[in-house]
Amino acid sequence: VMSCYLDYLVFRTTDHKKLDLAYKYFKKPIINALSDLSHPCQAISDMYTLKENFGTIEGLNIVWMGDINNVLYSLSEVINFANNTKIDVFTNEKIYLKNKDNFNKNKKINFHFEIDENIISNANCIMTDVFTSMNDKVDKEKLLRKFQVNNHIMSLTDKKSIFMHCLPAKIGSEVTEDVIKGQKSIVLSQAKNRLVAQKGILKWLKI
Ligand code: NVA
């Protein structure tokens, strides 16, 4: 019935299987506005934000701190379009073991279970997201505490590095207040760019 009413569907769900089901039946474009597995709209927008800041999406070192989640998964997919851009993920080994199969074929993402200051010092961008996402059954706070983005982490990076977070953030958990409100944080222009990038998706779909 919805295929008769609508030109397209923007679908946000806590269960990716529901999205797969919608793809089966809905005969027009579906925009995945977030699922527990993926968040492509955020990833496309974040590439736009990186380009706005660095003039290019190529040759960048992105450091991701914390959970392995929907936002990271989609980011790891879109960086396949960016030559020589890689993601170093600092996370808990137990969380990695549960999620590793989603990343098996991707050579542009490396996982680390201990902080490596040398890798962090080469980052153009430090990114994080909430430690416990909306669909998580367990609180990952304790497992991920040592991967919080704080002033020490940001101070390892060079002057031009930036801090990104898709928001909403849990201040004091994955990021400290001084970092998210600090000079390197571009979270507000990153949020503003969702509007720009999502208009781009509609234009690409010719809607
Ligand atoms: N990883 C977060 C993203 C929120 C935009 C969540 O799924 O809750």
PDB file of C-alpha atoms and ligand atoms in Angstrom:
ATOM      1  CA  VAL A   1       0.000   0.000   0.000  1.00  0.00           C
ATOM      2  CA  MET A   2       2.805   2.385   0.877  1.00  0.00           C
ATOM      3  CA  SER A   3       4.335   1.841  -2.572  1.00  0.00           C
ATOM      4  CA  CYS A   4       1.121   3.374  -3.981  1.00  0.00           C
ATOM      5  CA  TYR A   5       1.170   6.399  -1.666  1.00  0.00           C
ATOM      6  CA  LEU A   6       4.825   7.375  -1.524  1.00  0.00           C
ATOM      7  CA  ASP A   7       7.654   8.388  -3.860  1.00  0.00           C
ATOM      8  CA  TYR A   8      10.238   7.062  -1.430  1.00  0.00           C
ATOM      9  CA  LEU A   9      10.550   5.888   2.138  1.00  0.00           C
ATOM     10  CA  VAL A  10      12.929   7.149   4.818  1.00  0.00           C
ATOM     11  CA  PHE A  11      13.275   4.215   7.173  1.00  0.00           C
ATOM     12  CA  ARG A  12      14.814   4.336  10.670  1.00  0.00           C
ATOM     13  CA  THR A  13      14.782   1.146  12.712  1.00  0.00           C
ATOM     14  CA  THR A  14      16.469  -0.594  15.621  1.00  0.00           C
ATOM     15  CA  ASP A  15      16.411  -3.881  13.679  1.00  0.00           C
ATOM     16  CA  HIS A  16      18.154  -4.116  10.299  1.00  0.00           C
ATOM     17  CA  LYS A  17      16.049  -7.161   9.400  1.00  0.00           C
ATOM     18  CA  LYS A  18      12.991  -4.893   9.193  1.00  0.00           C
ATOM     19  CA  LEU A  19      14.830  -2.770   6.660  1.00  0.00           C
ATOM     20  CA  ASP A  20      15.634  -5.865   4.587  1.00  0.00           C
ATOM     21  CA  LEU A  21      11.956  -6.775   4.699  1.00  0.00           C
ATOM     22  CA  ALA A  22      10.950  -3.306   3.549  1.00  0.00           C
ATOM     23  CA  TYR A  23      13.402  -3.609   0.609  1.00  0.00           C
ATOM     24  CA  LYS A  24      11.628  -6.800  -0.370  1.00  0.00           C
ATOM     25  CA  TYR A  25       8.186  -5.218  -0.610  1.00  0.00           C
ATOM     26  CA  PHE A  26       8.569  -1.486  -1.206  1.00  0.00           C
ATOM     27  CA  LYS A  27       9.062  -0.874  -4.916  1.00  0.00           C
ATOM     28  CA  LYS A  28      10.586   2.606  -4.731  1.00  0.00           C
ATOM     29  CA  PRO A  29      13.784   3.990  -3.172  1.00  0.00           C
ATOM     30  CA  ILE A  30      14.328   3.437   0.525  1.00  0.00           C
ATOM     31  CA  ILE A  31      16.726   5.700   2.410  1.00  0.00           C
ATOM     32  CA  ASN A  32      18.240   3.951   5.403  1.00  0.00           C
ATOM     33  CA  ALA A  33      18.051   6.650   8.067  1.00  0.00           C
ATOM     34  CA  LEU A  34      19.724   4.366  10.652  1.00  0.00           C
ATOM     35  CA  SER A  35      19.528   0.779  11.747  1.00  0.00           C
ATOM     36  CA  ASP A  36      21.302  -1.155  14.490  1.00  0.00           C
ATOM     37  CA  LEU A  37      23.790  -2.354  11.817  1.00  0.00           C
ATOM     38  CA  SER A  38      24.380   0.753   9.724  1.00  0.00           C
ATOM     39  CA  HIS A  39      24.015   4.522   9.408  1.00  0.00           C
ATOM     40  CA  PRO A  40      24.900   5.431   5.802  1.00  0.00           C
ATOM     41  CA  CYS A  41      23.335   8.916   5.882  1.00  0.00           C
ATOM     42  CA  GLN A  42      25.657   9.853   8.743  1.00  0.00           C
ATOM     43  CA  ALA A  43      28.674   8.372   6.964  1.00  0.00           C
ATOM     44  CA  ILE A  44      28.002  10.234   3.707  1.00  0.00           C
ATOM     45  CA  SER A  45      27.545  13.450   5.648  1.00  0.00           C
ATOM     46  CA  ASP A  46      30.740  12.865   7.627  1.00  0.00           C
ATOM     47  CA  MET A  47      32.724  12.452   4.407  1.00  0.00           C
ATOM     48  CA  TYR A  48      31.327  15.804   3.292  1.00  0.00           C
ATOM     49  CA  THR A  49      32.416  17.327   6.615  1.00  0.00           C
ATOM     50  CA  LEU A  50      35.912  15.862   6.232  1.00  0.00           C
ATOM     51  CA  LYS A  51      36.138  17.320   2.725  1.00  0.00           C
ATOM     52  CA  GLU A  52      34.952  20.700   3.982  1.00  0.00           C
ATOM     53  CA  ASN A  53      37.690  20.689   6.636  1.00  0.00           C
ATOM     54  CA  PHE A  54      40.652  19.157   4.816  1.00  0.00           C
ATOM     55  CA  GLY A  55      39.768  19.977   1.184  1.00  0.00           C
ATOM     56  CA  THR A  56      39.861  16.264   0.359  1.00  0.00           C
ATOM     57  CA  ILE A  57      38.672  12.906   1.654  1.00  0.00           C
ATOM     58  CA  GLU A  58      41.867  11.231   0.467  1.00  0.00           C
ATOM     59  CA  GLY A  59      44.984  10.417   2.483  1.00  0.00           C
ATOM     60  CA  LEU A  60      43.359  10.967   5.865  1.00  0.00           C
ATOM     61  CA  ASN A  61      44.040   9.109   9.101  1.00  0.00           C
ATOM     62  CA  ILE A  62      40.864   8.694  11.094  1.00  0.00           C
ATOM     63  CA  VAL A  63      41.044   7.408  14.639  1.00  0.00           C
ATOM     64  CA  TRP A  64      37.848   5.950  16.065  1.00  0.00           C
ATOM     65  CA  MET A  65      37.676   5.472  19.838  1.00  0.00           C
ATOM     66  CA  GLY A  66      35.186   3.256  21.643  1.00  0.00           C
ATOM     67  CA  ASP A  67      32.313   1.097  20.496  1.00  0.00           C
ATOM     68  CA  ILE A  68      31.992  -0.844  17.250  1.00  0.00           C
ATOM     69  CA  ASN A  69      28.572   0.245  16.070  1.00  0.00           C
ATOM     70  CA  ASN A  70      26.316   1.300  13.183  1.00  0.00           C
ATOM     71  CA  VAL A  71      28.109   4.622  12.613  1.00  0.00           C
ATOM     72  CA  LEU A  72      31.544   2.986  12.428  1.00  0.00           C
ATOM     73  CA  TYR A  73      30.273   0.232  10.143  1.00  0.00           C
ATOM     74  CA  SER A  74      28.958   2.701   7.560  1.00  0.00           C
ATOM     75  CA  LEU A  75      32.042   4.877   7.861  1.00  0.00           C
ATOM     76  CA  SER A  76      34.168   1.825   7.082  1.00  0.00           C
ATOM     77  CA  GLU A  77      32.085   1.310   3.926  1.00  0.00           C
ATOM     78  CA  VAL A  78      32.285   4.882   2.632  1.00  0.00           C
ATOM     79  CA  ILE A  79      36.035   5.212   3.125  1.00  0.00           C
ATOM     80  CA  ASN A  80      36.418   2.620   0.387  1.00  0.00           C
ATOM     81  CA  PHE A  81      35.733   5.600  -1.918  1.00  0.00           C
ATOM     82  CA  ALA A  82      38.649   7.572  -0.450  1.00  0.00           C
ATOM     83  CA  ASN A  83      42.133   6.634  -1.625  1.00  0.00           C
ATOM     84  CA  ASN A  84      44.684   6.170   1.147  1.00  0.00           C
ATOM     85  CA  THR A  85      42.235   7.037   3.904  1.00  0.00           C
ATOM     86  CA  LYS A  86      42.181   4.581   6.784  1.00  0.00           C
ATOM     87  CA  ILE A  87      40.521   4.092  10.146  1.00  0.00           C
ATOM     88  CA  ASP A  88      42.352   2.956  13.271  1.00  0.00           C
ATOM     89  CA  VAL A  89      39.831   1.735  15.812  1.00  0.00           C
ATOM     90  CA  PHE A  90      40.663   1.607  19.523  1.00  0.00           C
ATOM     91  CA  THR A  91      38.185  -0.660  21.223  1.00  0.00           C
ATOM     92  CA  ASN A  92      37.687  -3.530  23.619  1.00  0.00           C
ATOM     93  CA  GLU A  93      38.727  -6.949  22.330  1.00  0.00           C
ATOM     94  CA  LYS A  94      35.486  -8.639  23.490  1.00  0.00           C
ATOM     95  CA  ILE A  95      33.421  -6.142  21.489  1.00  0.00           C
ATOM     96  CA  TYR A  96      35.704  -6.670  18.482  1.00  0.00           C
ATOM     97  CA  LEU A  97      35.275 -10.451  18.606  1.00  0.00           C
ATOM     98  CA  LYS A  98      31.484 -10.075  18.485  1.00  0.00           C
ATOM     99  CA  ASN A  99      31.587  -7.734  15.482  1.00  0.00           C
ATOM    100  CA  LYS A 100      34.666  -8.715  13.488  1.00  0.00           C
ATOM    101  CA  ASP A 101      32.808 -10.634  10.777  1.00  0.00           C
ATOM    102  CA  ASN A 102      31.229  -7.389   9.526  1.00  0.00           C
ATOM    103  CA  PHE A 103      34.705  -6.001   8.803  1.00  0.00           C
ATOM    104  CA  ASN A 104      36.558  -9.076   7.503  1.00  0.00           C
ATOM    105  CA  LYS A 105      36.962  -7.932   3.921  1.00  0.00           C
ATOM    106  CA  ASN A 106      37.901  -4.348   4.686  1.00  0.00           C
ATOM    107  CA  LYS A 107      41.661  -3.706   4.622  1.00  0.00           C
ATOM    108  CA  LYS A 108      41.267   0.009   5.389  1.00  0.00           C
ATOM    109  CA  ILE A 109      40.258  -0.528   8.983  1.00  0.00           C
ATOM    110  CA  ASN A 110      42.637  -1.687  11.730  1.00  0.00           C
ATOM    111  CA  PHE A 111      41.621  -2.646  15.250  1.00  0.00           C
ATOM    112  CA  HIS A 112      43.696  -2.043  18.397  1.00  0.00           C
ATOM    113  CA  PHE A 113      42.916  -3.027  21.966  1.00  0.00           C
ATOM    114  CA  GLU A 114      45.443  -0.821  23.755  1.00  0.00           C
ATOM    115  CA  ILE A 115      46.011   2.899  23.308  1.00  0.00           C
ATOM    116  CA  ASP A 116      48.908   3.494  20.898  1.00  0.00           C
ATOM    117  CA  GLU A 117      49.973   7.131  21.216  1.00  0.00           C
ATOM    118  CA  ASN A 118      52.049   6.917  18.063  1.00  0.00           C
ATOM    119  CA  ILE A 119      49.032   6.053  15.896  1.00  0.00           C
ATOM    120  CA  ILE A 120      46.867   8.668  17.614  1.00  0.00           C
ATOM    121  CA  SER A 121      49.494  11.363  17.061  1.00  0.00           C
ATOM    122  CA  ASN A 122      49.120  10.862  13.290  1.00  0.00           C
ATOM    123  CA  ALA A 123      45.338  11.305  13.295  1.00  0.00           C
ATOM    124  CA  ASN A 124      43.709  14.040  11.246  1.00  0.00           C
ATOM    125  CA  CYS A 125      40.420  13.329  12.919  1.00  0.00           C
ATOM    126  CA  ILE A 126      39.417  11.691  16.177  1.00  0.00           C
ATOM    127  CA  MET A 127      35.877  10.319  16.112  1.00  0.00           C
ATOM    128  CA  THR A 128      33.694   8.623  18.650  1.00  0.00           C
ATOM    129  CA  ASP A 129      30.043   7.841  19.372  1.00  0.00           C
ATOM    130  CA  VAL A 130      28.098   6.781  22.454  1.00  0.00           C
ATOM    131  CA  PHE A 131      29.507   3.686  24.156  1.00  0.00           C
ATOM    132  CA  THR A 132      26.021   2.171  24.394  1.00  0.00           C
ATOM    133  CA  SER A 133      23.761   2.613  21.357  1.00  0.00           C
ATOM    134  CA  MET A 134      19.982   2.705  21.315  1.00  0.00           C
ATOM    135  CA  ASN A 135      19.596  -0.984  20.527  1.00  0.00           C
ATOM    136  CA  ASP A 136      22.275  -2.341  22.862  1.00  0.00           C
ATOM    137  CA  LYS A 137      21.104  -4.776  25.497  1.00  0.00           C
ATOM    138  CA  VAL A 138      24.201  -4.337  27.692  1.00  0.00           C
ATOM    139  CA  ASP A 139      25.890  -1.245  29.066  1.00  0.00           C
ATOM    140  CA  LYS A 140      29.432  -1.117  27.600  1.00  0.00           C
ATOM    141  CA  GLU A 141      30.626   1.756  29.764  1.00  0.00           C
ATOM    142  CA  LYS A 142      33.079  -0.305  31.857  1.00  0.00           C
ATOM    143  CA  LEU A 143      34.482  -2.163  28.836  1.00  0.00           C
ATOM    144  CA  LEU A 144      35.201   1.055  26.987  1.00  0.00           C
ATOM    145  CA  ARG A 145      36.140   3.503  29.736  1.00  0.00           C
ATOM    146  CA  LYS A 146      39.832   3.609  28.775  1.00  0.00           C
ATOM    147  CA  PHE A 147      38.911   4.674  25.217  1.00  0.00           C
ATOM    148  CA  GLN A 148      37.305   7.955  26.261  1.00  0.00           C
ATOM    149  CA  VAL A 149      38.320  10.957  24.115  1.00  0.00           C
ATOM    150  CA  ASN A 150      39.779  13.435  26.576  1.00  0.00           C
ATOM    151  CA  ASN A 151      42.226  16.307  26.501  1.00  0.00           C
ATOM    152  CA  HIS A 152      45.204  13.989  26.746  1.00  0.00           C
ATOM    153  CA  ILE A 153      44.121  12.117  23.599  1.00  0.00           C
ATOM    154  CA  MET A 154      43.494  15.354  21.680  1.00  0.00           C
ATOM    155  CA  SER A 155      46.816  16.834  22.847  1.00  0.00           C
ATOM    156  CA  LEU A 156      48.686  13.987  21.137  1.00  0.00           C
ATOM    157  CA  THR A 157      47.394  15.130  17.742  1.00  0.00           C
ATOM    158  CA  ASP A 158      48.630  18.057  15.678  1.00  0.00           C
ATOM    159  CA  LYS A 159      47.212  21.601  15.498  1.00  0.00           C
ATOM    160  CA  LYS A 160      44.986  20.943  12.504  1.00  0.00           C
ATOM    161  CA  SER A 161      43.315  17.809  13.843  1.00  0.00           C
ATOM    162  CA  ILE A 162      39.584  17.800  14.536  1.00  0.00           C
ATOM    163  CA  PHE A 163      37.148  16.027  16.818  1.00  0.00           C
ATOM    164  CA  MET A 164      33.895  14.596  15.398  1.00  0.00           C
ATOM    165  CA  HIS A 165      30.853  12.960  16.994  1.00  0.00           C
ATOM    166  CA  CYS A 166      27.550  12.172  15.284  1.00  0.00           C
ATOM    167  CA  LEU A 167      25.574  13.275  18.387  1.00  0.00           C
ATOM    168  CA  PRO A 168      23.792  12.939  20.679  1.00  0.00           C
ATOM    169  CA  ALA A 169      26.798  12.556  22.984  1.00  0.00           C
ATOM    170  CA  LYS A 170      26.962  11.346  26.541  1.00  0.00           C
ATOM    171  CA  ILE A 171      29.351  13.891  27.970  1.00  0.00           C
ATOM    172  CA  GLY A 172      31.667  12.393  30.594  1.00  0.00           C
ATOM    173  CA  SER A 173      31.347   8.945  29.021  1.00  0.00           C
ATOM    174  CA  GLU A 174      32.848   8.616  25.507  1.00  0.00           C
ATOM    175  CA  VAL A 175      34.004  12.255  25.462  1.00  0.00           C
ATOM    176  CA  THR A 176      34.844  14.875  28.045  1.00  0.00           C
ATOM    177  CA  GLU A 177      33.127  18.253  28.118  1.00  0.00           C
ATOM    178  CA  ASP A 178      36.372  20.152  27.442  1.00  0.00           C
ATOM    179  CA  VAL A 179      36.901  18.158  24.212  1.00  0.00           C
ATOM    180  CA  ILE A 180      33.371  18.324  22.801  1.00  0.00           C
ATOM    181  CA  LYS A 181      33.152  22.049  23.577  1.00  0.00           C
ATOM    182  CA  GLY A 182      36.819  22.656  22.779  1.00  0.00           C
ATOM    183  CA  GLN A 183      38.547  24.340  19.831  1.00  0.00           C
ATOM    184  CA  LYS A 184      39.135  21.155  17.856  1.00  0.00           C
ATOM    185  CA  SER A 185      35.526  20.048  18.078  1.00  0.00           C
ATOM    186  CA  ILE A 186      33.500  20.571  14.913  1.00  0.00           C
ATOM    187  CA  VAL A 187      30.412  18.685  16.098  1.00  0.00           C
ATOM    188  CA  LEU A 188      28.008  21.551  15.380  1.00  0.00           C
ATOM    189  CA  SER A 189      29.085  22.058  11.763  1.00  0.00           C
ATOM    190  CA  GLN A 190      29.109  18.263  11.439  1.00  0.00           C
ATOM    191  CA  ALA A 191      25.456  18.229  12.605  1.00  0.00           C
ATOM    192  CA  LYS A 192      24.561  21.108  10.274  1.00  0.00           C
ATOM    193  CA  ASN A 193      26.069  19.201   7.367  1.00  0.00           C
ATOM    194  CA  ARG A 194      23.539  16.385   7.795  1.00  0.00           C
ATOM    195  CA  LEU A 195      21.006  18.730   6.185  1.00  0.00           C
ATOM    196  CA  VAL A 196      23.296  19.475   3.251  1.00  0.00           C
ATOM    197  CA  ALA A 197      24.349  15.876   2.658  1.00  0.00           C
ATOM    198  CA  GLN A 198      20.831  14.496   3.005  1.00  0.00           C
ATOM    199  CA  LYS A 199      19.608  17.011   0.420  1.00  0.00           C
ATOM    200  CA  GLY A 200      22.401  15.607  -1.754  1.00  0.00           C
ATOM    201  CA  ILE A 201      21.000  12.101  -1.361  1.00  0.00           C
ATOM    202  CA  LEU A 202      17.525  13.285  -2.441  1.00  0.00           C
ATOM    203  CA  LYS A 203      19.039  15.076  -5.433  1.00  0.00           C
ATOM    204  CA  TRP A 204      20.976  11.949  -6.398  1.00  0.00           C
ATOM    205  CA  LEU A 205      17.712   9.990  -6.233  1.00  0.00           C
ATOM    206  CA  LYS A 206      16.146  12.728  -8.433  1.00  0.00           C
ATOM    207  CA  ILE A 207      13.323  13.232  -5.950  1.00  0.00           C
TER     208      ILE A 207
HETATM  209  N1  NVA B   1      25.237   4.682  17.560  1.00  0.00           N
HETATM  210  C1  NVA B   1      24.146   5.574  17.883  1.00  0.00           C
HETATM  211  C2  NVA B   1      23.949   6.549  16.768  1.00  0.00           C
HETATM  212  C3  NVA B   1      22.946   7.605  17.037  1.00  0.00           C
HETATM  213  C4  NVA B   1      22.799   8.591  15.887  1.00  0.00           C
HETATM  214  C5  NVA B   1      22.911   4.751  18.164  1.00  0.00           C
HETATM  215  O1  NVA B   1      22.591   3.859  17.379  1.00  0.00           O
HETATM  216  O2  NVA B   1      22.262   4.991  19.175  1.00  0.00           O
END
